[in-house]
Amino acid sequence: MKSQKSYTEQLKDVKEVFQRFTLKPVEGVPLMKPIADNWEKVASFRAHPNDLLIATYPKAGTTWIQEMVDLILNNGDAEKCQRAPIPERIPFLEIFSSPTIPSGVELLEQTPSPRVIKTHLPLQLVPQSFWEQRCKVIYVARNAKDNLVSYFHFDRMNQTQPEPGPWSGYITKFMKGELSWGSWYDHVKGYWQEREKRGILYLFYEEMKQNPRQEIVRVMNYLGQSLPDDIIEKIVELTSFKSMKSNPMANYTFFPDFIFDHKVSPFMRKGEVGDWKNHFSEEESAIFDAHYAEQMKGSDIPFKTVI
Ligand code: A3P
Protein backbone atom coordinates (compact mmCIF):
# COMPACT_ATOMS: atom_id res chain seq x y z
CA MET A 1 0.00 0.00 0.00
CA LYS A 2 1.23 3.46 -0.84
CA SER A 3 2.55 5.32 2.20
CA GLN A 4 0.43 8.27 3.36
CA LYS A 5 3.53 10.11 4.43
CA SER A 6 4.98 12.89 2.32
CA TYR A 7 8.16 12.36 0.37
CA THR A 8 10.12 14.40 2.91
CA GLU A 9 8.71 12.45 5.85
CA GLN A 10 9.47 9.15 4.13
CA LEU A 11 13.05 10.28 3.65
CA LYS A 12 13.42 10.78 7.39
CA ASP A 13 12.53 7.10 7.90
CA VAL A 14 15.54 5.85 6.01
CA LYS A 15 18.33 7.59 7.86
CA GLU A 16 20.20 4.39 8.65
CA VAL A 17 20.62 3.30 5.03
CA PHE A 18 22.27 6.53 3.92
CA GLN A 19 26.02 6.78 4.03
CA ARG A 20 28.85 8.13 1.93
CA PHE A 21 28.65 5.35 -0.68
CA THR A 22 31.70 4.10 -2.48
CA LEU A 23 31.85 4.15 -6.26
CA LYS A 24 31.68 1.09 -8.50
CA PRO A 25 32.30 1.18 -12.24
CA VAL A 26 29.68 0.37 -14.86
CA GLU A 27 31.36 -0.01 -18.26
CA GLY A 28 34.29 1.89 -16.81
CA VAL A 29 32.18 4.78 -15.45
CA PRO A 30 32.27 5.15 -11.65
CA LEU A 31 28.77 5.30 -10.19
CA MET A 32 27.54 5.23 -6.60
CA LYS A 33 27.62 1.57 -5.60
CA PRO A 34 23.86 1.14 -5.11
CA ILE A 35 23.30 2.49 -8.64
CA ALA A 36 25.85 0.08 -10.08
CA ASP A 37 24.37 -2.81 -8.06
CA ASN A 38 20.97 -2.09 -9.58
CA TRP A 39 22.28 -1.44 -13.06
CA GLU A 40 20.23 -4.02 -15.00
CA LYS A 41 16.97 -2.31 -14.02
CA VAL A 42 18.30 1.00 -15.33
CA ALA A 43 19.77 -0.39 -18.54
CA SER A 44 16.52 -2.18 -19.39
CA PHE A 45 14.33 0.87 -18.65
CA ARG A 46 11.55 1.20 -21.23
CA ALA A 47 11.12 4.74 -22.47
CA HIS A 48 7.92 6.06 -24.01
CA PRO A 49 8.13 8.08 -27.25
CA ASN A 50 6.86 11.20 -25.50
CA ASP A 51 9.34 11.02 -22.61
CA LEU A 52 11.65 14.00 -22.30
CA LEU A 53 15.12 13.28 -20.97
CA ILE A 54 17.13 15.99 -19.20
CA ALA A 55 20.78 14.98 -19.14
CA THR A 56 23.66 16.72 -17.39
CA TYR A 57 26.99 16.10 -15.74
CA PRO A 58 26.32 16.67 -12.00
CA LYS A 59 26.31 20.36 -11.01
CA ALA A 60 25.92 21.71 -14.54
CA GLY A 61 22.53 23.31 -13.85
CA THR A 62 20.25 20.26 -13.71
CA THR A 63 17.78 21.68 -11.20
CA TRP A 64 17.67 24.96 -13.06
CA ILE A 65 16.72 23.37 -16.41
CA GLN A 66 14.29 21.03 -14.62
CA GLU A 67 12.44 24.02 -13.15
CA MET A 68 12.42 25.82 -16.51
CA VAL A 69 11.00 22.77 -18.27
CA ASP A 70 8.35 22.14 -15.61
CA LEU A 71 7.23 25.78 -15.80
CA ILE A 72 7.16 25.76 -19.61
CA LEU A 73 5.09 22.56 -19.64
CA ASN A 74 2.72 24.06 -17.06
CA ASN A 75 2.29 27.45 -18.75
CA GLY A 76 4.27 29.28 -16.07
CA ASP A 77 1.86 28.20 -13.33
CA ALA A 78 4.01 28.72 -10.21
CA GLU A 79 1.51 27.06 -7.91
CA LYS A 80 1.32 23.92 -10.02
CA CYS A 81 5.11 23.74 -10.11
CA GLN A 82 5.11 23.80 -6.30
CA ARG A 83 3.03 20.60 -6.28
CA ALA A 84 5.97 18.46 -5.12
CA PRO A 85 9.74 18.49 -4.58
CA ILE A 86 11.67 18.43 -7.82
CA PRO A 87 12.75 14.73 -7.65
CA GLU A 88 9.07 13.77 -7.50
CA ARG A 89 8.05 16.06 -10.33
CA ILE A 90 10.96 14.97 -12.51
CA PRO A 91 12.29 11.59 -11.33
CA PHE A 92 15.99 10.77 -11.36
CA LEU A 93 16.32 7.75 -13.64
CA GLU A 94 19.27 5.89 -12.12
CA ILE A 95 18.78 6.72 -8.45
CA PHE A 96 18.58 3.73 -6.13
CA SER A 97 15.70 2.87 -3.82
CA SER A 98 15.71 2.89 -0.05
CA PRO A 99 13.22 1.06 2.17
CA THR A 100 10.42 3.63 1.87
CA ILE A 101 11.46 5.53 -1.25
CA PRO A 102 11.14 3.95 -4.69
CA SER A 103 14.07 3.93 -7.09
CA GLY A 104 13.99 6.28 -10.07
CA VAL A 105 12.88 3.43 -12.32
CA GLU A 106 10.11 2.39 -9.90
CA LEU A 107 8.90 5.97 -9.54
CA LEU A 108 8.86 6.39 -13.30
CA GLU A 109 6.82 3.22 -13.72
CA GLN A 110 4.13 4.91 -11.60
CA THR A 111 4.42 8.26 -13.41
CA PRO A 112 1.85 8.94 -16.12
CA SER A 113 2.99 10.10 -19.56
CA PRO A 114 4.22 12.50 -20.72
CA ARG A 115 7.15 12.03 -18.34
CA VAL A 116 10.14 14.27 -17.80
CA ILE A 117 13.18 12.35 -16.61
CA LYS A 118 16.51 13.45 -15.16
CA THR A 119 19.77 11.61 -15.68
CA HIS A 120 23.47 12.21 -15.10
CA LEU A 121 24.47 9.21 -17.22
CA PRO A 122 27.00 9.77 -19.98
CA LEU A 123 25.51 9.21 -23.42
CA GLN A 124 26.86 5.68 -23.82
CA LEU A 125 25.07 4.53 -20.64
CA VAL A 126 21.67 6.08 -21.46
CA PRO A 127 19.23 3.15 -21.80
CA GLN A 128 18.88 2.20 -25.47
CA SER A 129 15.12 2.54 -25.32
CA PHE A 130 15.39 6.37 -25.26
CA TRP A 131 17.13 6.29 -28.65
CA GLU A 132 14.85 3.60 -30.10
CA GLN A 133 11.81 5.69 -29.12
CA ARG A 134 13.46 8.83 -30.49
CA CYS A 135 12.79 10.74 -27.27
CA LYS A 136 13.59 14.41 -26.98
CA VAL A 137 16.74 15.07 -24.95
CA ILE A 138 17.90 18.34 -23.42
CA TYR A 139 21.54 18.46 -22.36
CA VAL A 140 23.05 21.25 -20.23
CA ALA A 141 26.82 21.70 -20.07
CA ARG A 142 28.77 24.01 -17.76
CA ASN A 143 32.37 25.12 -18.13
CA ALA A 144 34.74 22.64 -16.48
CA LYS A 145 36.21 24.91 -13.82
CA ASP A 146 32.91 26.19 -12.44
CA ASN A 147 31.43 22.72 -12.73
CA LEU A 148 34.32 21.36 -10.68
CA VAL A 149 34.02 24.05 -8.00
CA SER A 150 30.29 23.41 -7.67
CA TYR A 151 30.86 19.64 -7.47
CA PHE A 152 33.48 20.10 -4.76
CA HIS A 153 31.10 22.03 -2.51
CA PHE A 154 28.30 19.60 -3.33
CA ASP A 155 30.43 16.62 -2.30
CA ARG A 156 31.11 18.37 0.99
CA MET A 157 27.42 18.74 1.74
CA ASN A 158 26.01 15.60 0.08
CA GLN A 159 26.37 12.91 2.72
CA THR A 160 25.85 10.10 0.16
CA GLN A 161 28.80 10.92 -2.06
CA PRO A 162 32.41 9.97 -1.31
CA GLU A 163 34.30 12.49 0.84
CA PRO A 164 35.75 15.14 -1.46
CA GLY A 165 39.00 15.43 0.50
CA PRO A 166 41.14 18.54 0.12
CA TRP A 167 40.59 20.91 -2.80
CA SER A 168 43.85 20.28 -4.67
CA GLY A 169 43.37 16.51 -4.62
CA TYR A 170 39.78 16.99 -5.76
CA ILE A 171 40.99 18.80 -8.90
CA THR A 172 43.10 15.75 -9.73
CA LYS A 173 40.17 13.39 -9.22
CA PHE A 174 38.06 15.51 -11.57
CA MET A 175 40.80 15.54 -14.20
CA LYS A 176 41.17 11.76 -13.96
CA GLY A 177 37.41 11.16 -14.24
CA GLU A 178 37.28 9.56 -10.79
CA LEU A 179 34.21 11.39 -9.47
CA SER A 180 30.68 10.00 -9.55
CA TRP A 181 29.40 9.73 -13.15
CA GLY A 182 32.95 9.75 -14.45
CA SER A 183 34.83 12.03 -16.78
CA TRP A 184 33.39 15.51 -17.36
CA TYR A 185 35.37 15.64 -20.63
CA ASP A 186 33.85 12.43 -22.03
CA HIS A 187 30.40 13.48 -20.81
CA VAL A 188 30.24 16.87 -22.54
CA LYS A 189 31.92 15.55 -25.70
CA GLY A 190 29.70 12.46 -25.91
CA TYR A 191 26.46 14.44 -26.13
CA TRP A 192 28.04 17.16 -28.29
CA GLN A 193 29.18 14.69 -30.94
CA GLU A 194 25.74 13.09 -31.16
CA ARG A 195 23.57 16.17 -30.82
CA GLU A 196 22.61 16.52 -34.47
CA LYS A 197 22.18 12.85 -35.23
CA ARG A 198 20.04 12.28 -32.15
CA GLY A 199 18.19 15.62 -32.12
CA ILE A 200 19.58 16.66 -28.74
CA LEU A 201 19.07 20.27 -27.61
CA TYR A 202 22.51 21.19 -26.24
CA LEU A 203 22.46 24.14 -23.84
CA PHE A 204 25.08 25.95 -21.79
CA TYR A 205 24.80 27.13 -18.19
CA GLU A 206 26.64 30.32 -19.12
CA GLU A 207 24.12 31.16 -21.87
CA MET A 208 21.25 30.48 -19.47
CA LYS A 209 22.86 32.92 -17.06
CA GLN A 210 23.65 35.55 -19.67
CA ASN A 211 20.40 35.42 -21.58
CA PRO A 212 17.80 33.37 -19.71
CA ARG A 213 14.90 34.56 -21.84
CA GLN A 214 16.57 33.48 -25.06
CA GLU A 215 17.34 30.02 -23.64
CA ILE A 216 13.82 29.59 -22.25
CA VAL A 217 12.46 30.37 -25.72
CA ARG A 218 14.82 27.79 -27.24
CA VAL A 219 13.56 25.15 -24.80
CA MET A 220 9.96 26.18 -25.43
CA ASN A 221 10.41 25.85 -29.21
CA TYR A 222 12.17 22.51 -28.84
CA LEU A 223 9.24 21.24 -26.79
CA GLY A 224 6.78 22.50 -29.43
CA GLN A 225 5.19 24.92 -26.97
CA SER A 226 4.13 28.49 -27.56
CA LEU A 227 3.71 30.84 -24.62
CA PRO A 228 2.88 34.55 -24.59
CA ASP A 229 5.56 37.08 -23.70
CA ASP A 230 4.25 37.82 -20.22
CA ILE A 231 4.37 34.13 -19.29
CA ILE A 232 7.90 33.83 -20.65
CA GLU A 233 8.90 36.83 -18.52
CA LYS A 234 7.28 35.19 -15.51
CA ILE A 235 9.31 32.01 -16.12
CA VAL A 236 12.51 34.09 -16.35
CA GLU A 237 11.69 35.53 -12.94
CA LEU A 238 10.64 32.22 -11.35
CA THR A 239 13.84 30.52 -12.52
CA SER A 240 16.22 33.24 -11.38
CA PHE A 241 18.77 32.10 -8.80
CA LYS A 242 17.11 34.26 -6.14
CA SER A 243 13.63 32.81 -6.75
CA MET A 244 14.82 29.23 -6.87
CA LYS A 245 16.95 29.62 -3.77
CA SER A 246 13.83 30.56 -1.82
CA ASN A 247 11.61 27.95 -3.50
CA PRO A 248 11.24 25.04 -1.04
CA MET A 249 10.22 22.69 -3.87
CA ALA A 250 13.39 23.43 -5.84
CA ASN A 251 16.12 24.28 -3.35
CA TYR A 252 16.58 20.78 -1.89
CA THR A 253 15.87 21.82 1.69
CA PHE A 254 13.25 19.04 1.50
CA PHE A 255 16.15 16.59 1.93
CA PRO A 256 17.03 16.00 5.59
CA ASP A 257 20.53 17.00 6.64
CA PHE A 258 21.75 13.40 6.78
CA ILE A 259 21.42 13.51 2.98
CA PHE A 260 22.14 17.16 2.07
CA ASP A 261 23.72 19.17 4.85
CA HIS A 262 23.02 22.76 3.83
CA LYS A 263 24.92 24.01 6.88
CA VAL A 264 28.12 22.75 5.23
CA SER A 265 27.23 24.37 1.88
CA PRO A 266 23.77 25.27 0.58
CA PHE A 267 22.55 23.43 -2.52
CA MET A 268 21.74 26.81 -4.12
CA ARG A 269 25.24 28.01 -3.39
CA LYS A 270 26.25 30.94 -5.64
CA GLY A 271 24.80 30.34 -9.09
CA GLU A 272 27.49 32.34 -10.85
CA VAL A 273 29.85 32.09 -13.79
CA GLY A 274 33.52 32.55 -12.88
CA ASP A 275 33.50 31.49 -9.23
CA TRP A 276 36.43 29.24 -10.19
CA LYS A 277 38.64 32.32 -9.92
CA ASN A 278 38.01 32.30 -6.16
CA HIS A 279 39.24 28.70 -5.89
CA PHE A 280 42.03 27.92 -8.36
CA SER A 281 45.52 29.18 -7.60
CA GLU A 282 47.49 30.38 -10.62
CA GLU A 283 49.49 27.18 -10.60
CA GLU A 284 46.42 24.95 -10.31
CA SER A 285 44.79 26.86 -13.13
CA ALA A 286 47.81 26.43 -15.43
CA ILE A 287 48.01 22.67 -14.76
CA PHE A 288 44.27 22.32 -15.28
CA ASP A 289 44.32 24.32 -18.53
CA ALA A 290 47.12 22.25 -20.02
CA HIS A 291 45.30 19.01 -19.20
CA TYR A 292 42.04 20.51 -20.50
CA ALA A 293 43.63 21.42 -23.83
CA GLU A 294 44.83 17.85 -24.21
CA GLN A 295 41.46 16.31 -23.31
CA MET A 296 39.44 18.66 -25.49
CA LYS A 297 41.78 18.62 -28.50
CA GLY A 298 39.78 18.59 -31.73
CA SER A 299 36.57 19.55 -29.95
CA ASP A 300 34.76 22.77 -30.83
CA ILE A 301 32.35 23.04 -27.88
CA PRO A 302 32.02 26.79 -27.27
CA PHE A 303 32.49 26.94 -23.50
CA LYS A 304 32.76 30.26 -21.71
CA THR A 305 34.57 30.54 -18.37
CA VAL A 306 33.60 34.18 -17.93
CA ILE A 307 30.61 36.18 -19.16
P1 A3P B 1 26.88 26.57 -7.63
O1 A3P B 1 27.34 25.49 -6.72
O2 A3P B 1 27.98 27.09 -8.49
O3 A3P B 1 26.15 27.66 -6.93
P2 A3P B 1 22.73 20.88 -10.30
O4 A3P B 1 21.31 21.27 -10.24
O5 A3P B 1 23.16 20.29 -11.60
O6 A3P B 1 23.13 20.09 -9.12
O7 A3P B 1 23.58 22.23 -10.27
C1 A3P B 1 23.64 23.04 -9.12
C2 A3P B 1 24.34 24.31 -9.48
O8 A3P B 1 23.45 25.11 -10.28
C3 A3P B 1 24.71 25.14 -8.26
O9 A3P B 1 25.84 25.92 -8.66
C4 A3P B 1 23.46 26.00 -8.14
O10 A3P B 1 23.63 27.16 -7.36
C5 A3P B 1 23.22 26.34 -9.60
N1 A3P B 1 21.86 26.82 -9.87
C6 A3P B 1 20.70 26.26 -9.52
N2 A3P B 1 19.67 27.03 -9.89
C7 A3P B 1 20.20 28.12 -10.50
C8 A3P B 1 19.66 29.31 -11.09
N3 A3P B 1 18.36 29.51 -11.12
N4 A3P B 1 20.51 30.20 -11.60
C9 A3P B 1 21.85 30.00 -11.58
N5 A3P B 1 22.42 28.90 -11.04
C10 A3P B 1 21.61 27.97 -10.50
XYZ file of C-alpha atoms and ligand atoms in Angstrom:
334
model
C 0.000 0.000 0.000
C 1.225 3.462 -0.837
C 2.546 5.318 2.198
C 0.426 8.268 3.363
C 3.531 10.114 4.434
C 4.979 12.895 2.317
C 8.162 12.362 0.366
C 10.123 14.404 2.914
C 8.709 12.446 5.848
C 9.471 9.153 4.134
C 13.048 10.276 3.649
C 13.419 10.777 7.391
C 12.532 7.103 7.900
C 15.543 5.853 6.007
C 18.334 7.585 7.864
C 20.195 4.386 8.655
C 20.619 3.299 5.031
C 22.267 6.532 3.924
C 26.016 6.785 4.029
C 28.847 8.127 1.931
C 28.653 5.346 -0.676
C 31.703 4.102 -2.477
C 31.854 4.149 -6.264
C 31.681 1.087 -8.498
C 32.297 1.178 -12.242
C 29.677 0.372 -14.859
C 31.361 -0.012 -18.261
C 34.294 1.895 -16.806
C 32.184 4.780 -15.447
C 32.274 5.147 -11.646
C 28.767 5.299 -10.186
C 27.536 5.233 -6.603
C 27.625 1.569 -5.602
C 23.858 1.136 -5.112
C 23.302 2.492 -8.638
C 25.847 0.080 -10.079
C 24.372 -2.807 -8.062
C 20.971 -2.094 -9.578
C 22.280 -1.437 -13.064
C 20.234 -4.023 -14.999
C 16.969 -2.314 -14.021
C 18.299 1.002 -15.330
C 19.768 -0.389 -18.536
C 16.524 -2.180 -19.386
C 14.330 0.868 -18.652
C 11.551 1.203 -21.226
C 11.122 4.745 -22.467
C 7.921 6.059 -24.015
C 8.134 8.076 -27.255
C 6.856 11.201 -25.500
C 9.342 11.015 -22.612
C 11.649 13.998 -22.298
C 15.118 13.285 -20.968
C 17.129 15.994 -19.197
C 20.777 14.978 -19.136
C 23.663 16.724 -17.393
C 26.988 16.101 -15.739
C 26.317 16.673 -11.998
C 26.307 20.364 -11.006
C 25.918 21.709 -14.539
C 22.529 23.312 -13.846
C 20.250 20.260 -13.712
C 17.781 21.677 -11.197
C 17.668 24.960 -13.064
C 16.717 23.375 -16.410
C 14.287 21.031 -14.620
C 12.444 24.017 -13.149
C 12.422 25.821 -16.508
C 11.004 22.768 -18.274
C 8.353 22.143 -15.608
C 7.232 25.784 -15.796
C 7.161 25.760 -19.609
C 5.093 22.565 -19.644
C 2.719 24.059 -17.064
C 2.292 27.453 -18.752
C 4.273 29.276 -16.071
C 1.860 28.203 -13.332
C 4.008 28.718 -10.208
C 1.513 27.065 -7.906
C 1.319 23.922 -10.021
C 5.114 23.735 -10.108
C 5.112 23.801 -6.302
C 3.027 20.600 -6.280
C 5.967 18.464 -5.121
C 9.736 18.494 -4.580
C 11.671 18.425 -7.823
C 12.748 14.730 -7.651
C 9.073 13.765 -7.502
C 8.045 16.061 -10.333
C 10.965 14.967 -12.509
C 12.294 11.589 -11.326
C 15.986 10.768 -11.359
C 16.316 7.745 -13.645
C 19.267 5.890 -12.124
C 18.783 6.720 -8.451
C 18.575 3.725 -6.131
C 15.703 2.871 -3.822
C 15.713 2.893 -0.051
C 13.218 1.063 2.168
C 10.422 3.634 1.874
C 11.457 5.526 -1.245
C 11.139 3.952 -4.692
C 14.072 3.933 -7.087
C 13.987 6.278 -10.068
C 12.878 3.428 -12.322
C 10.108 2.388 -9.903
C 8.897 5.969 -9.540
C 8.859 6.392 -13.305
C 6.824 3.221 -13.724
C 4.130 4.908 -11.604
C 4.423 8.259 -13.405
C 1.846 8.936 -16.119
C 2.991 10.097 -19.565
C 4.222 12.499 -20.717
C 7.147 12.026 -18.337
C 10.142 14.274 -17.797
C 13.180 12.345 -16.605
C 16.512 13.454 -15.155
C 19.768 11.605 -15.682
C 23.474 12.207 -15.100
C 24.470 9.215 -17.220
C 26.995 9.771 -19.975
C 25.514 9.207 -23.419
C 26.855 5.676 -23.819
C 25.071 4.534 -20.636
C 21.668 6.077 -21.457
C 19.227 3.152 -21.795
C 18.875 2.197 -25.470
C 15.122 2.541 -25.318
C 15.385 6.366 -25.260
C 17.126 6.289 -28.652
C 14.847 3.604 -30.098
C 11.808 5.688 -29.122
C 13.463 8.833 -30.491
C 12.793 10.742 -27.274
C 13.592 14.412 -26.976
C 16.741 15.071 -24.954
C 17.904 18.343 -23.416
C 21.542 18.465 -22.357
C 23.053 21.252 -20.233
C 26.823 21.701 -20.074
C 28.765 24.012 -17.762
C 32.370 25.117 -18.130
C 34.736 22.644 -16.484
C 36.208 24.913 -13.824
C 32.907 26.193 -12.435
C 31.433 22.715 -12.731
C 34.319 21.355 -10.681
C 34.022 24.049 -8.001
C 30.291 23.415 -7.674
C 30.861 19.644 -7.466
C 33.481 20.101 -4.757
C 31.098 22.029 -2.515
C 28.303 19.598 -3.326
C 30.426 16.617 -2.295
C 31.114 18.367 0.989
C 27.420 18.745 1.745
C 26.013 15.603 0.076
C 26.371 12.910 2.719
C 25.850 10.103 0.165
C 28.803 10.921 -2.065
C 32.412 9.967 -1.309
C 34.296 12.486 0.841
C 35.754 15.139 -1.456
C 38.996 15.431 0.500
C 41.142 18.538 0.124
C 40.587 20.911 -2.801
C 43.854 20.283 -4.671
C 43.368 16.513 -4.619
C 39.782 16.995 -5.763
C 40.994 18.799 -8.903
C 43.104 15.753 -9.729
C 40.167 13.391 -9.218
C 38.056 15.507 -11.566
C 40.795 15.536 -14.204
C 41.169 11.759 -13.960
C 37.415 11.161 -14.241
C 37.283 9.562 -10.793
C 34.212 11.388 -9.475
C 30.680 9.995 -9.552
C 29.402 9.730 -13.148
C 32.954 9.748 -14.449
C 34.828 12.027 -16.776
C 33.387 15.513 -17.363
C 35.367 15.638 -20.631
C 33.846 12.435 -22.032
C 30.400 13.480 -20.811
C 30.238 16.871 -22.544
C 31.922 15.545 -25.702
C 29.705 12.461 -25.906
C 26.462 14.440 -26.130
C 28.040 17.162 -28.289
C 29.179 14.686 -30.937
C 25.744 13.087 -31.158
C 23.569 16.174 -30.821
C 22.611 16.521 -34.475
C 22.184 12.847 -35.232
C 20.036 12.281 -32.151
C 18.190 15.620 -32.125
C 19.584 16.660 -28.737
C 19.070 20.268 -27.615
C 22.507 21.194 -26.235
C 22.455 24.143 -23.839
C 25.079 25.954 -21.792
C 24.804 27.131 -18.191
C 26.641 30.318 -19.123
C 24.123 31.159 -21.873
C 21.252 30.482 -19.469
C 22.859 32.916 -17.062
C 23.646 35.554 -19.668
C 20.398 35.418 -21.577
C 17.797 33.370 -19.715
C 14.900 34.565 -21.840
C 16.566 33.478 -25.058
C 17.341 30.016 -23.639
C 13.824 29.592 -22.248
C 12.459 30.366 -25.720
C 14.820 27.790 -27.240
C 13.557 25.153 -24.800
C 9.959 26.182 -25.427
C 10.413 25.852 -29.211
C 12.166 22.512 -28.844
C 9.238 21.244 -26.788
C 6.780 22.501 -29.426
C 5.186 24.924 -26.974
C 4.131 28.488 -27.559
C 3.715 30.838 -24.622
C 2.885 34.549 -24.594
C 5.559 37.082 -23.701
C 4.247 37.821 -20.225
C 4.365 34.127 -19.287
C 7.904 33.834 -20.645
C 8.896 36.829 -18.522
C 7.285 35.189 -15.512
C 9.314 32.014 -16.121
C 12.507 34.091 -16.351
C 11.691 35.535 -12.945
C 10.644 32.224 -11.347
C 13.843 30.516 -12.523
C 16.219 33.238 -11.377
C 18.768 32.095 -8.796
C 17.110 34.256 -6.140
C 13.634 32.810 -6.746
C 14.824 29.232 -6.872
C 16.947 29.620 -3.765
C 13.829 30.556 -1.817
C 11.609 27.946 -3.498
C 11.240 25.037 -1.039
C 10.219 22.687 -3.875
C 13.386 23.428 -5.838
C 16.119 24.277 -3.346
C 16.585 20.779 -1.887
C 15.870 21.823 1.693
C 13.250 19.036 1.498
C 16.148 16.593 1.929
C 17.027 15.998 5.587
C 20.532 17.000 6.635
C 21.746 13.402 6.783
C 21.418 13.512 2.976
C 22.139 17.159 2.070
C 23.720 19.169 4.853
C 23.018 22.763 3.835
C 24.922 24.007 6.878
C 28.117 22.750 5.231
C 27.226 24.368 1.881
C 23.768 25.267 0.576
C 22.546 23.429 -2.523
C 21.743 26.809 -4.115
C 25.235 28.006 -3.391
C 26.248 30.944 -5.642
C 24.802 30.342 -9.086
C 27.492 32.339 -10.854
C 29.850 32.090 -13.787
C 33.519 32.548 -12.883
C 33.501 31.494 -9.230
C 36.428 29.237 -10.187
C 38.639 32.324 -9.915
C 38.015 32.299 -6.158
C 39.236 28.700 -5.892
C 42.026 27.917 -8.359
C 45.523 29.184 -7.600
C 47.491 30.381 -10.625
C 49.489 27.175 -10.602
C 46.420 24.951 -10.309
C 44.788 26.861 -13.129
C 47.808 26.429 -15.426
C 48.014 22.675 -14.762
C 44.272 22.320 -15.281
C 44.320 24.323 -18.530
C 47.125 22.246 -20.022
C 45.301 19.013 -19.204
C 42.040 20.514 -20.498
C 43.628 21.424 -23.834
C 44.833 17.852 -24.208
C 41.460 16.312 -23.305
C 39.443 18.664 -25.492
C 41.783 18.618 -28.505
C 39.780 18.591 -31.734
C 36.571 19.550 -29.952
C 34.756 22.765 -30.834
C 32.348 23.037 -27.885
C 32.017 26.793 -27.273
C 32.488 26.936 -23.499
C 32.764 30.256 -21.712
C 34.570 30.543 -18.368
C 33.595 34.181 -17.932
C 30.608 36.181 -19.163
P 26.876 26.574 -7.633
O 27.343 25.485 -6.721
O 27.985 27.090 -8.492
O 26.150 27.658 -6.934
P 22.732 20.880 -10.297
O 21.309 21.273 -10.242
O 23.156 20.292 -11.601
O 23.134 20.088 -9.117
O 23.584 22.231 -10.268
C 23.638 23.036 -9.124
C 24.345 24.313 -9.484
O 23.454 25.114 -10.279
C 24.706 25.141 -8.262
O 25.837 25.921 -8.657
C 23.456 26.000 -8.143
O 23.625 27.156 -7.359
C 23.222 26.343 -9.602
N 21.864 26.819 -9.875
C 20.695 26.257 -9.523
N 19.670 27.031 -9.890
C 20.202 28.117 -10.500
C 19.657 29.307 -11.089
N 18.356 29.507 -11.118
N 20.515 30.198 -11.600
C 21.850 30.001 -11.581
N 22.424 28.900 -11.041
C 21.614 27.971 -10.500
